[in-house]
Amino acid sequence: TRRNIKLIEVDSFDSSVDRFSHAADSTVTSGRGYQLLNHFLNFPGGGFSGYLVQHQQICIGIAVLRRWAAGGGWHGSIADCMLATDDDECWSSVYCALVQELSLYQVEIVTTYASMENRSRQLTNAGFHPYTRSDVFLRDPDRVLAKTSPLQLSKLDADHAY
């Protein structure tokens, strides 16, 4: 059963979305406040769009999408998605809603990253298929990150959002 997810497109984010930059579980994410998200939305090449994600009229997260012309068609990516839940069904429903949003712009191919097993499972449940796998190298000379905590990377973290 897909949950009722509503996406509200925004021209910019404000400080109220900073709470979503910290995962609901023990996942390690990079810090990205609303100013950084707005930087992407104002990318001179265009194609980025920002969304508030609502479930039952409550804002549960944010998403950043990108679309671009390629090979005579349109490609898109879920550049970032941060939700205040670790519920698999909710994440899968949000991914489905984001793909549906991109399809409104005739996007035929959608990519995103899943650096954790639960994100891979949630994306698979939303109809995504693994394309490639690669190692992630992290420099942490002061050893501040717990090695037992999963590390979630997005296309924004890898500078692949452009």
Short mmCIF file of C-alpha atoms in Angstrom, two decimals:
data_model
loop_
_atom_site.label_atom_id
_atom_site.label_comp_id
_atom_site.label_asym_id
_atom_site.label_seq_id
_atom_site.Cartn_x
_atom_site.Cartn_y
_atom_site.Cartn_z
CA THR A 1 0.00 0.00 0.00
CA ARG A 2 1.38 3.40 -1.01
CA ARG A 3 0.99 6.17 1.48
CA ASN A 4 -0.62 9.46 0.57
CA ILE A 5 2.38 11.69 -0.11
CA LYS A 6 2.08 15.29 -1.26
CA LEU A 7 4.94 17.24 -2.82
CA ILE A 8 4.84 21.01 -2.54
CA GLU A 9 7.24 22.76 -4.92
CA VAL A 10 9.13 25.67 -3.39
CA ASP A 11 11.29 28.42 -4.92
CA SER A 12 13.59 28.31 -1.89
CA PHE A 13 13.96 26.65 1.48
CA ASP A 14 14.10 28.40 4.85
CA SER A 15 15.64 27.47 8.18
CA SER A 16 12.64 25.33 9.13
CA VAL A 17 13.96 22.53 6.89
CA ASP A 18 17.31 22.30 8.68
CA ARG A 19 15.78 19.77 11.08
CA PHE A 20 15.67 17.25 8.23
CA SER A 21 19.44 17.29 7.73
CA HIS A 22 19.73 14.95 10.71
CA ALA A 23 18.48 11.44 10.02
CA ALA A 24 15.68 9.87 12.06
CA ASP A 25 17.88 6.85 12.76
CA SER A 26 21.60 6.51 13.50
CA THR A 27 22.53 7.24 9.90
CA VAL A 28 25.46 9.58 9.30
CA THR A 29 24.67 12.30 6.74
CA SER A 30 26.62 15.33 5.63
CA GLY A 31 25.48 18.67 6.95
CA ARG A 32 23.45 20.64 4.46
CA GLY A 33 21.38 23.49 5.66
CA TYR A 34 18.82 25.45 3.76
CA GLN A 35 21.45 27.84 2.34
CA LEU A 36 23.24 24.98 0.59
CA LEU A 37 19.99 23.58 -0.76
CA ASN A 38 19.08 27.04 -2.10
CA HIS A 39 22.48 27.24 -3.77
CA PHE A 40 21.52 24.21 -5.86
CA LEU A 41 18.06 25.60 -6.62
CA ASN A 42 19.78 28.71 -8.02
CA PHE A 43 22.23 26.79 -10.20
CA PRO A 44 22.73 28.91 -13.35
CA GLY A 45 22.29 25.86 -15.59
CA GLY A 46 18.80 25.41 -14.17
CA GLY A 47 16.88 22.19 -13.91
CA PHE A 48 16.81 21.94 -10.09
CA SER A 49 13.55 22.06 -8.17
CA GLY A 50 12.89 21.87 -4.44
CA TYR A 51 9.99 20.24 -2.63
CA LEU A 52 8.54 19.97 0.82
CA VAL A 53 7.31 16.41 1.41
CA GLN A 54 4.04 16.05 3.30
CA HIS A 55 2.29 13.01 4.73
CA GLN A 56 -1.13 13.49 6.35
CA GLN A 57 -0.68 17.27 6.04
CA ILE A 58 2.53 17.18 8.10
CA CYS A 59 5.86 18.16 6.57
CA ILE A 60 8.09 15.10 6.95
CA GLY A 61 11.02 16.13 4.76
CA ILE A 62 12.46 17.77 1.68
CA ALA A 63 13.59 16.70 -1.77
CA VAL A 64 15.68 18.22 -4.54
CA LEU A 65 15.14 17.01 -8.09
CA ARG A 66 17.01 17.80 -11.28
CA ARG A 67 16.08 17.30 -14.91
CA TRP A 68 18.05 17.85 -18.11
CA ALA A 69 17.84 17.15 -21.82
CA ALA A 70 19.99 14.25 -23.03
CA GLY A 71 19.98 12.19 -26.20
CA GLY A 72 16.74 13.59 -27.54
CA GLY A 73 14.84 12.97 -24.30
CA TRP A 74 14.77 14.01 -20.69
CA HIS A 75 16.74 12.54 -17.81
CA GLY A 76 16.22 13.27 -14.13
CA SER A 77 17.69 12.59 -10.75
CA ILE A 78 16.67 12.61 -7.15
CA ALA A 79 19.57 14.80 -6.11
CA ASP A 80 18.65 14.71 -2.45
CA CYS A 81 15.88 13.48 -0.19
CA MET A 82 15.79 13.80 3.59
CA LEU A 83 12.89 12.53 5.65
CA ALA A 84 12.16 12.58 9.38
CA THR A 85 11.34 8.87 9.39
CA ASP A 86 13.09 5.57 8.93
CA ASP A 87 9.90 3.78 7.82
CA ASP A 88 10.61 1.80 4.63
CA GLU A 89 7.10 2.10 3.22
CA CYS A 90 7.10 5.86 3.68
CA TRP A 91 10.48 6.26 1.96
CA SER A 92 9.37 4.04 -0.94
CA SER A 93 6.17 6.04 -1.30
CA VAL A 94 8.13 9.29 -1.38
CA TYR A 95 10.47 7.90 -4.05
CA CYS A 96 7.41 6.91 -6.12
CA ALA A 97 5.95 10.41 -5.73
CA LEU A 98 9.26 11.97 -6.82
CA VAL A 99 9.43 9.78 -9.93
CA GLN A 100 5.83 10.71 -10.71
CA GLU A 101 6.73 14.40 -10.34
CA LEU A 102 9.63 14.00 -12.79
CA SER A 103 7.36 12.16 -15.23
CA LEU A 104 5.20 15.32 -15.46
CA TYR A 105 8.20 16.82 -17.29
CA GLN A 106 8.54 13.85 -19.67
CA VAL A 107 11.58 12.51 -17.78
CA GLU A 108 12.20 8.98 -19.00
CA ILE A 109 15.27 7.93 -16.97
CA VAL A 110 15.62 8.68 -13.25
CA THR A 111 18.77 8.05 -11.20
CA THR A 112 19.70 8.44 -7.57
CA TYR A 113 22.18 7.08 -5.03
CA ALA A 114 21.68 4.49 -2.32
CA SER A 115 24.74 4.09 -0.14
CA MET A 116 22.94 2.07 2.53
CA GLU A 117 21.10 -1.25 2.44
CA ASN A 118 17.82 0.22 3.65
CA ARG A 119 17.87 2.93 0.94
CA SER A 120 18.56 0.24 -1.66
CA ARG A 121 15.59 -1.75 -0.38
CA GLN A 122 13.35 1.33 -0.34
CA LEU A 123 14.35 2.25 -3.90
CA THR A 124 13.82 -1.33 -5.10
CA ASN A 125 10.33 -1.24 -3.55
CA ALA A 126 9.72 1.98 -5.52
CA GLY A 127 10.66 0.30 -8.82
CA PHE A 128 14.35 1.26 -9.11
CA HIS A 129 16.99 -1.25 -10.18
CA PRO A 130 20.69 -1.22 -9.29
CA TYR A 131 22.81 0.03 -12.18
CA THR A 132 26.32 -0.02 -10.76
CA ARG A 133 27.99 -0.41 -7.42
CA SER A 134 31.05 1.47 -6.28
CA ASP A 135 33.13 1.85 -3.16
CA VAL A 136 32.84 4.98 -1.05
CA PHE A 137 36.05 6.35 0.42
CA LEU A 138 35.73 8.64 3.41
CA ARG A 139 38.51 10.69 4.96
CA ASP A 140 38.01 10.89 8.74
CA PRO A 141 41.48 11.53 10.23
CA ASP A 142 40.11 12.42 13.68
CA ARG A 143 37.87 9.34 13.70
CA VAL A 144 34.76 11.30 14.68
CA LEU A 145 32.35 9.06 12.76
CA ALA A 146 31.19 5.82 14.32
CA LYS A 147 32.16 2.96 12.04
CA THR A 148 29.02 1.08 13.05
CA SER A 149 26.68 3.82 11.79
CA PRO A 150 25.52 3.65 8.18
CA LEU A 151 26.70 6.46 5.90
CA GLN A 152 24.05 7.97 3.60
CA LEU A 153 25.34 9.83 0.57
CA SER A 154 23.23 11.65 -1.98
CA LYS A 155 24.04 13.00 -5.42
CA LEU A 156 24.60 16.38 -3.73
CA ASP A 157 27.30 14.89 -1.49
CA ALA A 158 29.12 13.37 -4.45
CA ASP A 159 28.92 16.54 -6.58
CA HIS A 160 27.00 14.49 -9.16
CA ALA A 161 23.88 16.58 -8.83
CA TYR A 162 24.99 18.96 -11.61
#
